[in-house]
Tab-separated table of C-alpha atoms in Angstrom:
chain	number	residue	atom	x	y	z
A	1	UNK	CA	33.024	-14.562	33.031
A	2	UNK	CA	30.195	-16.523	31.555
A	3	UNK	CA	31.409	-18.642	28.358
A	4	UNK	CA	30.262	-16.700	24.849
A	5	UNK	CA	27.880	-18.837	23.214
A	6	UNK	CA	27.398	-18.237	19.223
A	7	UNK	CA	24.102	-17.568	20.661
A	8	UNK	CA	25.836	-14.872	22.507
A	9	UNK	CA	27.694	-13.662	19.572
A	10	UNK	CA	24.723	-13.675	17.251
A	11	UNK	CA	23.066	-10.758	20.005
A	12	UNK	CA	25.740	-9.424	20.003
A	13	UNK	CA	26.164	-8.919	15.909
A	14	UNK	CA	22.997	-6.912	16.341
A	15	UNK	CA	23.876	-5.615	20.117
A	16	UNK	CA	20.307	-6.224	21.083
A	17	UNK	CA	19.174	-9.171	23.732
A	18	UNK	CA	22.165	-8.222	25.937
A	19	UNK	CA	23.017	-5.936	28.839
A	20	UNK	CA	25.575	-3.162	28.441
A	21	UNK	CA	28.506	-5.245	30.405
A	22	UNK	CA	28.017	-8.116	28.380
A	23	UNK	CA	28.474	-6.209	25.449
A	24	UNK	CA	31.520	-4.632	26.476
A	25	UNK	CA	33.069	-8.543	27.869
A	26	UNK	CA	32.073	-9.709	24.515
A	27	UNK	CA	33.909	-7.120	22.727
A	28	UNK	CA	36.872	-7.376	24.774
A	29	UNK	CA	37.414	-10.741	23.941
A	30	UNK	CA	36.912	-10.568	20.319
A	31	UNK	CA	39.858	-7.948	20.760
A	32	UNK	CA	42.041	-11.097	22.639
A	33	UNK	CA	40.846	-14.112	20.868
A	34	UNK	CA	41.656	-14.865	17.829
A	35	UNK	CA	39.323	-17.907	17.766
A	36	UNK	CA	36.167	-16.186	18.875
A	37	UNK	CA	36.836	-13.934	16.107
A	38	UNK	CA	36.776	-16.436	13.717
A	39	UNK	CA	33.561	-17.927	15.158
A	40	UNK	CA	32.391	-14.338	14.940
A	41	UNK	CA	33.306	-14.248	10.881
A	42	UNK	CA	31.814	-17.523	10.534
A	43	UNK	CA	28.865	-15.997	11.740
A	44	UNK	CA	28.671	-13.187	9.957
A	45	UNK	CA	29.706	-15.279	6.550
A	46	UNK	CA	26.179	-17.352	7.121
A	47	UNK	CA	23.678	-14.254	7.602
A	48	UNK	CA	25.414	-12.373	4.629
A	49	UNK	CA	23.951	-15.062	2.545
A	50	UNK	CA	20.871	-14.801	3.455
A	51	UNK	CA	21.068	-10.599	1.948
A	52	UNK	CA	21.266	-12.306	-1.655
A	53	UNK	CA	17.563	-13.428	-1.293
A	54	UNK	CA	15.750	-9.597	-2.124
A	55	UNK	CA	13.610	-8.785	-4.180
A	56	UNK	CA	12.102	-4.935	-5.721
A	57	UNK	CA	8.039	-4.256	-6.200
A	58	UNK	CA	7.485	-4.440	-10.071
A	59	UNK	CA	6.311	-0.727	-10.935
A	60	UNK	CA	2.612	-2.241	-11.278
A	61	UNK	CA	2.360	-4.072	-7.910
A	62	UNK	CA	0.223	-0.764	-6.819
A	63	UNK	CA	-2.836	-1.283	-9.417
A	64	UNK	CA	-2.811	-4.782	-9.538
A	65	UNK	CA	-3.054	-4.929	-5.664
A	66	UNK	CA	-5.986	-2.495	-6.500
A	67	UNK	CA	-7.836	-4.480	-9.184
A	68	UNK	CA	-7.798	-7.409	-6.502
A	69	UNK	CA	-8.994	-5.476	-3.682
A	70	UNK	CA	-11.230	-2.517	-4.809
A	71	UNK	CA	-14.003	-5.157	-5.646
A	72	UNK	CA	-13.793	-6.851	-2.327
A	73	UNK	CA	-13.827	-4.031	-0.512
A	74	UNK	CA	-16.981	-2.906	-2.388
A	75	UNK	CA	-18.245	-6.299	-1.561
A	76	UNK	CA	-17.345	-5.737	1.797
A	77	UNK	CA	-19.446	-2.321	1.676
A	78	UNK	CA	-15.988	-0.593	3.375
A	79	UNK	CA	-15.706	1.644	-0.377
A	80	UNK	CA	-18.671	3.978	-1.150
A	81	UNK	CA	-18.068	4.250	-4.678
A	82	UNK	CA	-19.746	7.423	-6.425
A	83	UNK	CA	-21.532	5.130	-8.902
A	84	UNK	CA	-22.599	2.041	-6.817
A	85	UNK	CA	-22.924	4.044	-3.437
A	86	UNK	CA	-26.910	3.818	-3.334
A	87	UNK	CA	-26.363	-0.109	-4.307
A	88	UNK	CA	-24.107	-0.768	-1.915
A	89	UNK	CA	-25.894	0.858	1.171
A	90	UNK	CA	-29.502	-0.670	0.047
A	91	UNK	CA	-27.452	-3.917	-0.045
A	92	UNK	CA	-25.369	-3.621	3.191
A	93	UNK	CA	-28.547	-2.580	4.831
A	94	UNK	CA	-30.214	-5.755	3.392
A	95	UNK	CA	-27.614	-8.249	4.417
A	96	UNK	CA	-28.289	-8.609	8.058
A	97	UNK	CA	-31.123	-11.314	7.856
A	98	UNK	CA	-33.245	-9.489	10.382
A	99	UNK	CA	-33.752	-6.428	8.493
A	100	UNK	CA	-33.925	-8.546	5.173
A	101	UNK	CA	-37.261	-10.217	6.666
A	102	UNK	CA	-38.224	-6.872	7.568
A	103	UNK	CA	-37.985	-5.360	4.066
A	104	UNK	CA	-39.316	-8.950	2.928
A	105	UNK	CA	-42.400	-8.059	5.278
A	106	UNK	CA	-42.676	-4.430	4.237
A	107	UNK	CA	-42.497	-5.111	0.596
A	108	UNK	CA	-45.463	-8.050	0.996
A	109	UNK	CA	-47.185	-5.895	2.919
A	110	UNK	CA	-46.585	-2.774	0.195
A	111	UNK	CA	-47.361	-5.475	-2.993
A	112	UNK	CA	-50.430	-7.181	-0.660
A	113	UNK	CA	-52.380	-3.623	-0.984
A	114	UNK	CA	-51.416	-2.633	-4.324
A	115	UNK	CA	-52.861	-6.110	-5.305
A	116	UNK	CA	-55.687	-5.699	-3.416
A	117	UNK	CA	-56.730	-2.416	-4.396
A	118	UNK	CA	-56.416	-3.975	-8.099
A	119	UNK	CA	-58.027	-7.075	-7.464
A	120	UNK	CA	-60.273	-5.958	-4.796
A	121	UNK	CA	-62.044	-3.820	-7.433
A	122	UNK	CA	-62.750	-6.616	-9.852
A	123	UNK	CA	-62.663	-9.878	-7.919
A	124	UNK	CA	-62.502	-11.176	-4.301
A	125	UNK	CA	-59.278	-13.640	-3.916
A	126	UNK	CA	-56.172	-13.963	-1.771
A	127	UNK	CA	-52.832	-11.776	-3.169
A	128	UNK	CA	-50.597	-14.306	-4.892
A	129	UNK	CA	-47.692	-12.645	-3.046
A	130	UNK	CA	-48.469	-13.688	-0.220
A	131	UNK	CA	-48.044	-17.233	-1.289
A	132	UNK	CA	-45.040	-16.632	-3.307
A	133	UNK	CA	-42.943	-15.032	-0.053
A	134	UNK	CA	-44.266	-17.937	2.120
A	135	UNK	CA	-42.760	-20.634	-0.218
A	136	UNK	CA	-39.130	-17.824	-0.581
A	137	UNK	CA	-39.265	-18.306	2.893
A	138	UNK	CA	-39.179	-21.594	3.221
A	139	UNK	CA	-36.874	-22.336	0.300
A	140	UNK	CA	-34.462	-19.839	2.466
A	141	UNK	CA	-35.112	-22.063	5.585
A	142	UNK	CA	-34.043	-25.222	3.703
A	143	UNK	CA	-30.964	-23.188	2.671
A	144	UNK	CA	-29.838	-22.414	5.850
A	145	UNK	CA	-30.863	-25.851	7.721
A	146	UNK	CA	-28.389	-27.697	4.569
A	147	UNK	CA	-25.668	-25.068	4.687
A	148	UNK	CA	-25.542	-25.550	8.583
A	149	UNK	CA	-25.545	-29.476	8.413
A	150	UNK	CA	-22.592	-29.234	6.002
A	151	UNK	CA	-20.548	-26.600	7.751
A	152	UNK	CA	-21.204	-29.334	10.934
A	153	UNK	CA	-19.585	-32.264	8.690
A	154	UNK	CA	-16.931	-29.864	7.320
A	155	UNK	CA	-16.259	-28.769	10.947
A	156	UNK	CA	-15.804	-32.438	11.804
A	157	UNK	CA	-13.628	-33.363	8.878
A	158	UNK	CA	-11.107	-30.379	10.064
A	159	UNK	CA	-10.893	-31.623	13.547
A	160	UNK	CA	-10.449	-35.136	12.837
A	161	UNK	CA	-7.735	-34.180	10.384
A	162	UNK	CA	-5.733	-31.716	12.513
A	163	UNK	CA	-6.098	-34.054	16.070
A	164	UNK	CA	-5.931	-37.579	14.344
A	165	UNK	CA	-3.437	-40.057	13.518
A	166	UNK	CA	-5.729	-43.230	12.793
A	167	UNK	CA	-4.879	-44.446	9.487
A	168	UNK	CA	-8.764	-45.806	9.179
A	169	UNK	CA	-10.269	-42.734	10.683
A	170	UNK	CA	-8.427	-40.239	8.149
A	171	UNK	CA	-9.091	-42.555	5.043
A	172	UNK	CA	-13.139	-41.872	5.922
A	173	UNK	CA	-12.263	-38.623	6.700
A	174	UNK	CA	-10.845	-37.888	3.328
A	175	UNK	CA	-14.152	-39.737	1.424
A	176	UNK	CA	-16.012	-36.869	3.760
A	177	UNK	CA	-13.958	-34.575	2.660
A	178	UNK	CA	-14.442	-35.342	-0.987
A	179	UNK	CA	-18.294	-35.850	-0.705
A	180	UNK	CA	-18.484	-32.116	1.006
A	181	UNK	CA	-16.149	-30.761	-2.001
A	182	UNK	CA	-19.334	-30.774	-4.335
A	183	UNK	CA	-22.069	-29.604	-1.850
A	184	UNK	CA	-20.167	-26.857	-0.704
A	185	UNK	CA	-19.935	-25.482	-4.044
A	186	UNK	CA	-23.485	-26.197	-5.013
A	187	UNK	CA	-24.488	-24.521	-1.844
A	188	UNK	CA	-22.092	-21.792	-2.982
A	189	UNK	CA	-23.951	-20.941	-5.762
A	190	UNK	CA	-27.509	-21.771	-3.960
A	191	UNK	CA	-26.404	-18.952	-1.769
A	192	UNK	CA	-25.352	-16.657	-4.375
A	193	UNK	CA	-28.342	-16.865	-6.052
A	194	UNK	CA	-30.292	-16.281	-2.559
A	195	UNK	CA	-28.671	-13.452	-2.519
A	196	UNK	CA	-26.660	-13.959	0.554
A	197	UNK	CA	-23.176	-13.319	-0.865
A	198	UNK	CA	-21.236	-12.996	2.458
A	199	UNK	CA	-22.207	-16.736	2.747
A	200	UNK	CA	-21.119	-17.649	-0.585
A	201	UNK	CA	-18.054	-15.706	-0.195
A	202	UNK	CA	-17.294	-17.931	2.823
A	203	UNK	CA	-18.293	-21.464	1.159
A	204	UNK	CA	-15.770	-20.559	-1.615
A	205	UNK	CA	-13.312	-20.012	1.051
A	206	UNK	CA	-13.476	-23.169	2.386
A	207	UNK	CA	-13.286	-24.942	-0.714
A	208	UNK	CA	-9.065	-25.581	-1.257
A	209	UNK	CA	-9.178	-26.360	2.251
A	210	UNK	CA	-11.862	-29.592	1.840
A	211	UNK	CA	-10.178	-30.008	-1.693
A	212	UNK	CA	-6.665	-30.713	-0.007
A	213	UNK	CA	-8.395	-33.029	2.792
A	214	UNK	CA	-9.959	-34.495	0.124
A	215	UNK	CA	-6.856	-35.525	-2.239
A	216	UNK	CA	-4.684	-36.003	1.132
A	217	UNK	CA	-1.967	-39.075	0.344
A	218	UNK	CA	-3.109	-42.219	2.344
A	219	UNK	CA	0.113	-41.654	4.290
A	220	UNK	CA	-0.251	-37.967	6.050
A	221	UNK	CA	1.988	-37.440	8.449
A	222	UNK	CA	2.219	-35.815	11.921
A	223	UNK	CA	3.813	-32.585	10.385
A	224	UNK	CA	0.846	-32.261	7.946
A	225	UNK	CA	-1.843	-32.135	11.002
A	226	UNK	CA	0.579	-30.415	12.808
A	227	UNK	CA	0.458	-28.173	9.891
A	228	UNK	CA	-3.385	-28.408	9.381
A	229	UNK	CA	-3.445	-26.761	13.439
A	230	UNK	CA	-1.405	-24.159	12.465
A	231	UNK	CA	-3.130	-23.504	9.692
A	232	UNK	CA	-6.412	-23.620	11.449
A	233	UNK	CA	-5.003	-21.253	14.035
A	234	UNK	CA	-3.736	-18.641	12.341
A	235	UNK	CA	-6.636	-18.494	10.174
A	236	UNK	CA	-9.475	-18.747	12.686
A	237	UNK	CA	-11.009	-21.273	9.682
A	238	UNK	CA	-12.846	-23.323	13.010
A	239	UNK	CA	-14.048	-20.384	14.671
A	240	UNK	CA	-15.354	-18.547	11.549
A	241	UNK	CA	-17.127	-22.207	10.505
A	242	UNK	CA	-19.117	-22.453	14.010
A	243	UNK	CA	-19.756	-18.980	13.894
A	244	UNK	CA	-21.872	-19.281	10.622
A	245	UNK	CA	-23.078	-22.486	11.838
A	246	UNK	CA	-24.367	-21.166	14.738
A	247	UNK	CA	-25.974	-17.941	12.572
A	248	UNK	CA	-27.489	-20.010	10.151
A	249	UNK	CA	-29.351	-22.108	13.050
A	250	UNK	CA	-30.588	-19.615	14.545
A	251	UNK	CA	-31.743	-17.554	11.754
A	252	UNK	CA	-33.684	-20.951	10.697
A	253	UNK	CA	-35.183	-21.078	14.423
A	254	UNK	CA	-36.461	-17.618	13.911
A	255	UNK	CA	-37.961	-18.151	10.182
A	256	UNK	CA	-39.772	-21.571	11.760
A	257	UNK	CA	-41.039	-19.739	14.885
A	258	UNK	CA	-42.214	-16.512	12.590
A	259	UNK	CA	-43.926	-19.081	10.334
A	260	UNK	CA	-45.767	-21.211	13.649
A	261	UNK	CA	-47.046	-17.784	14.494
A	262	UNK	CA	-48.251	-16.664	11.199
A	263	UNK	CA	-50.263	-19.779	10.669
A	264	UNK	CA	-51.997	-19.405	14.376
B	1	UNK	CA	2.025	10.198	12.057
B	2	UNK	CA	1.909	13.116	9.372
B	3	UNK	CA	-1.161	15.610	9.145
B	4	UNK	CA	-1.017	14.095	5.494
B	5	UNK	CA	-1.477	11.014	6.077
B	6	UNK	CA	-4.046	11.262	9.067
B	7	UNK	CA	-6.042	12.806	6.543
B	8	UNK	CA	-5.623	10.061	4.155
B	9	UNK	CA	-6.990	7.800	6.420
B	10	UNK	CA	-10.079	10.118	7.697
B	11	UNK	CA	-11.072	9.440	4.015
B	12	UNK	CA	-10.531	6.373	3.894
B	13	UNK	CA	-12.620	5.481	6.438
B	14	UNK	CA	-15.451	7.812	5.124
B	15	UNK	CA	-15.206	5.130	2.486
B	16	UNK	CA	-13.930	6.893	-0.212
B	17	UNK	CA	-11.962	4.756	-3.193
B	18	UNK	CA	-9.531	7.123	-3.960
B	19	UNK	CA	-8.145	7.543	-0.038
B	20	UNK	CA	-7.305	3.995	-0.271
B	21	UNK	CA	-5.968	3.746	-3.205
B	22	UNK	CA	-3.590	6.154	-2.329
B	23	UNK	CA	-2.794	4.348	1.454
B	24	UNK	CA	-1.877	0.803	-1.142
B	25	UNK	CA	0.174	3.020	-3.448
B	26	UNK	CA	1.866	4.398	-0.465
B	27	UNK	CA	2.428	1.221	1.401
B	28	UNK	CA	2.879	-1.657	-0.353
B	29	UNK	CA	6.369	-1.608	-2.405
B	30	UNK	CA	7.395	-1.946	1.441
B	31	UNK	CA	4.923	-4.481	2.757
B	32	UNK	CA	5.940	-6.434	-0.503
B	33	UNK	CA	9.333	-5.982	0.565
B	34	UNK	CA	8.795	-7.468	4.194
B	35	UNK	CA	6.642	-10.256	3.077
B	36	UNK	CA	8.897	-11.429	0.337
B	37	UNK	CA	11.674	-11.949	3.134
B	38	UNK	CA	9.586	-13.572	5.150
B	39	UNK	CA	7.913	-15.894	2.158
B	40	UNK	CA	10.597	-16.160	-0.346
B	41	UNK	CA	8.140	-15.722	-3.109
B	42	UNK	CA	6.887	-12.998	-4.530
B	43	UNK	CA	3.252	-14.452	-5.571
B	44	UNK	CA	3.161	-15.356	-1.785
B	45	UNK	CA	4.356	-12.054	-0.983
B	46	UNK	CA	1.735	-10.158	-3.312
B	47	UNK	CA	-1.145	-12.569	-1.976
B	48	UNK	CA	-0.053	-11.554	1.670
B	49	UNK	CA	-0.066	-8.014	1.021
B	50	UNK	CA	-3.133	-7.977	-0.606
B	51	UNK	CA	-4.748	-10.107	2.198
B	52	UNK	CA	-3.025	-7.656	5.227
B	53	UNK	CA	-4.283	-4.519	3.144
B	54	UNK	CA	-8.104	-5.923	2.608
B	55	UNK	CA	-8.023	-7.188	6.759
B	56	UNK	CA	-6.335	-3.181	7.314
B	57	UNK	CA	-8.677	-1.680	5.544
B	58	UNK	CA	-11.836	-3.732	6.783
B	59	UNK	CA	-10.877	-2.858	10.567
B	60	UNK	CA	-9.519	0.762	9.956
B	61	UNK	CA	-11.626	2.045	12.845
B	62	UNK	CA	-9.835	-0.220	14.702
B	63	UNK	CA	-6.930	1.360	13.853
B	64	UNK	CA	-6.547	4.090	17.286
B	65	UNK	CA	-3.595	5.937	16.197
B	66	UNK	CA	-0.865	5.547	18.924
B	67	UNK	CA	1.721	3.643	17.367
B	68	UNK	CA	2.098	5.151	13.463
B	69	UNK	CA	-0.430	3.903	10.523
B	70	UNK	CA	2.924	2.001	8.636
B	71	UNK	CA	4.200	0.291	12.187
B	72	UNK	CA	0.363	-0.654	12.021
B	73	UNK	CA	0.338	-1.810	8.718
B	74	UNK	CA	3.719	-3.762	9.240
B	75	UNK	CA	2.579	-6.129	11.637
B	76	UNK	CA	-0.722	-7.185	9.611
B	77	UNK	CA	1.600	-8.033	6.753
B	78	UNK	CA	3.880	-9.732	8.957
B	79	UNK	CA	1.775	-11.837	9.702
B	80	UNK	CA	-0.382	-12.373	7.109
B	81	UNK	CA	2.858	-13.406	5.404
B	82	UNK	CA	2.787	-15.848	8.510
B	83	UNK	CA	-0.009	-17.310	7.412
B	84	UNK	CA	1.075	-17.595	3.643
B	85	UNK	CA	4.122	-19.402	4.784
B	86	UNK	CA	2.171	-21.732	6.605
B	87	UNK	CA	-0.829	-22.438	4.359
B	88	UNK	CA	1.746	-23.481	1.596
B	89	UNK	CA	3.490	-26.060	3.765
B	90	UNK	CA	0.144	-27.529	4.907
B	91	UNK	CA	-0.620	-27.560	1.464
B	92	UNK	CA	2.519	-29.105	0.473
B	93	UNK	CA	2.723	-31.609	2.830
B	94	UNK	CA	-1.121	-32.431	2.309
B	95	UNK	CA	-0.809	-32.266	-1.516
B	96	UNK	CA	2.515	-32.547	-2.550
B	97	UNK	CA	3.371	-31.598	-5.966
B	98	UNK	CA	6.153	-33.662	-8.314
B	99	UNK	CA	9.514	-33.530	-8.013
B	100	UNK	CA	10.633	-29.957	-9.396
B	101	UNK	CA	7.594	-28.420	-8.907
B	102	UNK	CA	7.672	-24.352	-7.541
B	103	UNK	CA	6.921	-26.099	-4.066
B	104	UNK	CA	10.379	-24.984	-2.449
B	105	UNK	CA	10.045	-21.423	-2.396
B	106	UNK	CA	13.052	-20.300	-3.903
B	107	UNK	CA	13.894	-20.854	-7.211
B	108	UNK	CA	17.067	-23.678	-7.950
B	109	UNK	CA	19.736	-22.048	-8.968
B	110	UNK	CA	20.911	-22.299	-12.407
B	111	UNK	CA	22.721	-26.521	-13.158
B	112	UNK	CA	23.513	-25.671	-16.875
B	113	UNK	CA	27.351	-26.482	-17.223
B	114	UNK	CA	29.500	-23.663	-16.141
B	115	UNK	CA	33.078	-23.142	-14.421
B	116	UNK	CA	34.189	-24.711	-11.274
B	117	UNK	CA	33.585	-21.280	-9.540
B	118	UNK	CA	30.647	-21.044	-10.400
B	119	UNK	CA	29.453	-24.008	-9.904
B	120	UNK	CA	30.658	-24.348	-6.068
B	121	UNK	CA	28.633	-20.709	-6.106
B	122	UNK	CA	25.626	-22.502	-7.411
B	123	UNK	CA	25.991	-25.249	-4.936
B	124	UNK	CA	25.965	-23.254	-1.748
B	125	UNK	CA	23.267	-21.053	-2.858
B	126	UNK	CA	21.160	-24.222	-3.206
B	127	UNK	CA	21.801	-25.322	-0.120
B	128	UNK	CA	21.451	-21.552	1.500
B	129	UNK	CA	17.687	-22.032	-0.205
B	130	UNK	CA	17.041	-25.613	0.740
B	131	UNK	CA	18.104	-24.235	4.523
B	132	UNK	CA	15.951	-21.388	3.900
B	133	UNK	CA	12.919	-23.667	2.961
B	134	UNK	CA	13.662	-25.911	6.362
B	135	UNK	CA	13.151	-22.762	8.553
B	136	UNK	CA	10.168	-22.718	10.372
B	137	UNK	CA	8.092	-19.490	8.938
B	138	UNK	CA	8.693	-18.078	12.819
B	139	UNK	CA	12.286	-18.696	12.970
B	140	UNK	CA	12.437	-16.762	9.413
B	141	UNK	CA	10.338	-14.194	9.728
B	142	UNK	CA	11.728	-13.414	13.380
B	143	UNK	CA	15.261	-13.409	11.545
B	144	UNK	CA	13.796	-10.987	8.766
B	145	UNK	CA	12.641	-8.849	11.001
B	146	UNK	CA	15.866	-8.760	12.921
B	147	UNK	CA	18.382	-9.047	10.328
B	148	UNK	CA	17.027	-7.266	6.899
B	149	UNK	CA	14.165	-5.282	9.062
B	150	UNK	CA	16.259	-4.296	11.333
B	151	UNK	CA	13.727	-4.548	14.391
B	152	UNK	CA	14.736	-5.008	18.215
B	153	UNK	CA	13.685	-8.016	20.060
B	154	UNK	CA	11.233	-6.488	21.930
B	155	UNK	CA	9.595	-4.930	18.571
B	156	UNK	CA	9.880	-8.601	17.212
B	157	UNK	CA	8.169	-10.326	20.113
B	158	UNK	CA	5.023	-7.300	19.644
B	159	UNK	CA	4.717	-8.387	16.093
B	160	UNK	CA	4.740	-12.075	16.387
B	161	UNK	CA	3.102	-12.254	19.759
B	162	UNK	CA	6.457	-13.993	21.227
B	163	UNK	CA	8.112	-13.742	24.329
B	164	UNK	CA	11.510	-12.743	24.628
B	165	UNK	CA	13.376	-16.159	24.991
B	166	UNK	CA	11.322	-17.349	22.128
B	167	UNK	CA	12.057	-14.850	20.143
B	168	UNK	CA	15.659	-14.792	20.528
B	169	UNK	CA	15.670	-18.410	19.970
B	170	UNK	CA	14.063	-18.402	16.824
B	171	UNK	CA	16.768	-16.376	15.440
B	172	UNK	CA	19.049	-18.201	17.031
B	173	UNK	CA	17.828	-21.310	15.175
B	174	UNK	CA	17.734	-19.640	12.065
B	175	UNK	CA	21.252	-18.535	12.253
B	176	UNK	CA	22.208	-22.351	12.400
B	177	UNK	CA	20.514	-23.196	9.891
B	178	UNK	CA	22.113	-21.006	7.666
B	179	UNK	CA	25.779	-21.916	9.193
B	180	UNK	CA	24.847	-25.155	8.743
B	181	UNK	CA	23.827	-25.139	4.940
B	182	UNK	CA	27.340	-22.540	4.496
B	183	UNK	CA	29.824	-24.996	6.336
B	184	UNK	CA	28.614	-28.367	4.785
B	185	UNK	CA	28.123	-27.503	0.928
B	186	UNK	CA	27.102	-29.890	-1.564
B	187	UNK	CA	26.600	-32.581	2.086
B	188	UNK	CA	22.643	-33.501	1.907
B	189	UNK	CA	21.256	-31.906	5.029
């Protein structure tokens, strides 16, 4: 018979991880040893400490999980709420920037002939609107090329602090860090006030993560990048940051190409 | 999965606040429960649940029905009590906090003078915790799920995307770790 490990013994306490015979040689020799029982007890003395360490719900976990989440999943457009329901679709069906240039186009297009009809009757000019969605545009195209320049940095910061273990290379890593701290969070609220919440949303997100890159001790160690890896893998923080990048490019590729052709 | 409940979740995913308020009142005293194990702290715990509950309910049509809503529900928490776990130790490590600070998740245990009895009690529970802490969050939540959760091997390796010999050695480990902080009290580990 095979020697029982504690390992053994430990499957066995839960009779799970082990074939049928082994279970039954096990048991056996607990019945003829009176020193496997004892490593047996010992056993079971160490897990029945760890049944001190429970815990009940407080009665209001329920509605304060719900405060938290019913506004993000409004945000999220996943609730259709009686009173924001019209909101919430005209904003979900906004979001995508495709169909936000489209109602961006409609809308000129709507405001260019009410302003001509008015104008047209009394004077012969160009609609202002025109002009004013032309200079949105391009204030949106700035946006997007500055928000994709510093998810690029902050994208580089992560990796150098998860796969590096040069002193020098971290310490300008961690100025990086703390110069990105600040523009992330004035882009933040750049893209808030563009409208484009999902980015802002996102921005915020990364901000602890740049925050603790940022006040890392001159002396991080191979557990903390190990850490930062895990971290980064179970969070898909990397992915989700070249994903945006990639968005925001390309939505800035489209806005210059639609403006090239508008001014042929 | 009950005709009740399959309703529920119909209306939730027509979008309608009330279905899902009802699917958190429903579920989460026992996704707390689980991710409290598994984090030792119940602000942790909460912030877990409410993150597994807001990924659930953002990928509900994802959700296809063949294993029940709660086993689905159990394994988001899991592991988005996974990824409490290990954000606070990245955080910890990459920002520690003084001496004494709620970085160790469990709370000391009482040092005000008090009988011998109690005292030796007091010293093995710290070291149970300070054991606790040195777990790896797979090693404890595999034991959690094991142990308090009461979920086979095979379940545990589904949940934490483990194979088997990894799985059983993460409990293994833990179960040292915890003989090891019972057999040597008051010794620094």
């Amino acid at each position: 018979m095979n020697p029982i490990t504690d390992d053994d013994l430990v499957l066995y306490r839960y009779r799970d991880g082990l074939d049928a015979a082994r279970i039954e040689q096990i048991a056996a020799a607990l019945a003829e040893s009176p020193a496997l029982r004892e490593r047996y007890a010992a056993i079971e003395r160490a897990i029945a400490n760890f049944d001190s360490q429970d815990v009940e719900p407080d009665p209001d976990l329920g509605s304060r999980l719900w405060r938290r989440l019913s506004p993000q999943l409004e945000e999220a457009g996943v609730i259709v709420s009686s009173s924001r329901g019209m909101l919430e679709h005209l904003r979900s069906w906004l979001a995508p920037p495709q169909a936000r240039f489209a109602f961006a186009a409609m809308a000129t297009v709507l405001v260019a002939i009410g302003v001509g009809f008015v104008v047209g009757r009394q004077t012969v000019t160009a609609p202002p609107q025109v002009a004013s969605n032309e200079v949105e545009a391009a204030a949106a195209r700035v946006l997007e090329a500055y928000v994709a320049a510093n998810l690029r940095a902050t994208e580089g910061v992560l990796l150098t602090a998860s796969n590096s273990g040069d002193a020098s290379l971290l310490e300008g890593n961690r100025e990086l860090a703390q110069s990105l701290v600040e523009s992330n969070r004035l882009y933040a609220i750049a893209a808030v006030r563009a409208g484009n919440t999902q980015l802002a949303a996102f921005l915020r997100q990364l901000e602890p993560v740049l925050l603790s890159l940022a006040n890392q001790p001159g002396t991080a160690t191979i557990q903390s990048s190990e850490d930062l890896r895990h971290f980064l893998d179970s969070t898909d923080l990397l992915f989700q940051v070249r994903t945006i990048e990639a968005r925001l490019d390309r939505t800035g590729k489209r806005r210059a190409d639609h403006d090239g052709d508008s001014r042929i | 999965m009950a005709d009740d409940e399959t309703r529920w979740i119909a209306r939730a995913r027509a979008g309608e606040a009330a279905a899902f308020r009802h699917l958190v009142d429903v579920h989460g005293a026992v996704l707390f429960r689980v991710c409290f194990r598994i984090t030792g702290d119940r602000a942790l715990a909460e912030d877990a649940v409410q993150e597994a509950l807001l990924s659930a309910f953002r990928h509900l049509a994802d959700f296809d029905g063949r294993s029940a809503f709660s086993t689905w529900l159990y394994r988001i928490a899991v592991n988005a009590a996974l990824v409490q776990v290990r954000k606070r130790r990245y955080l910890e490590v990459a920002w520690p906090q003084g001496e004494g600070d709620a970085a160790v998740p469990f709370d000391a245990a009482d040092e005000s003078p008090t009988p011998d009895r109690h005292a030796m009690s007091a010293e093995i529970s710290r070291d149970v915790d300070a054991e606790l802490a040195r777990m790896t969050p797979v090693e404890r939540a595999a034991f959690v799920l094991r142990h308090q959760e009461g979920r086979s091997i095979e379940e545990i390796c589904a949940v934490l995307s483990l194979n088997v010999s990894s799985a059983k050695h993460a409990i293994f480990r833990a179960v040292r770790k915890l003989r090891a902080a019972l057999e040597a009290p008051g010794e620094p580990a």
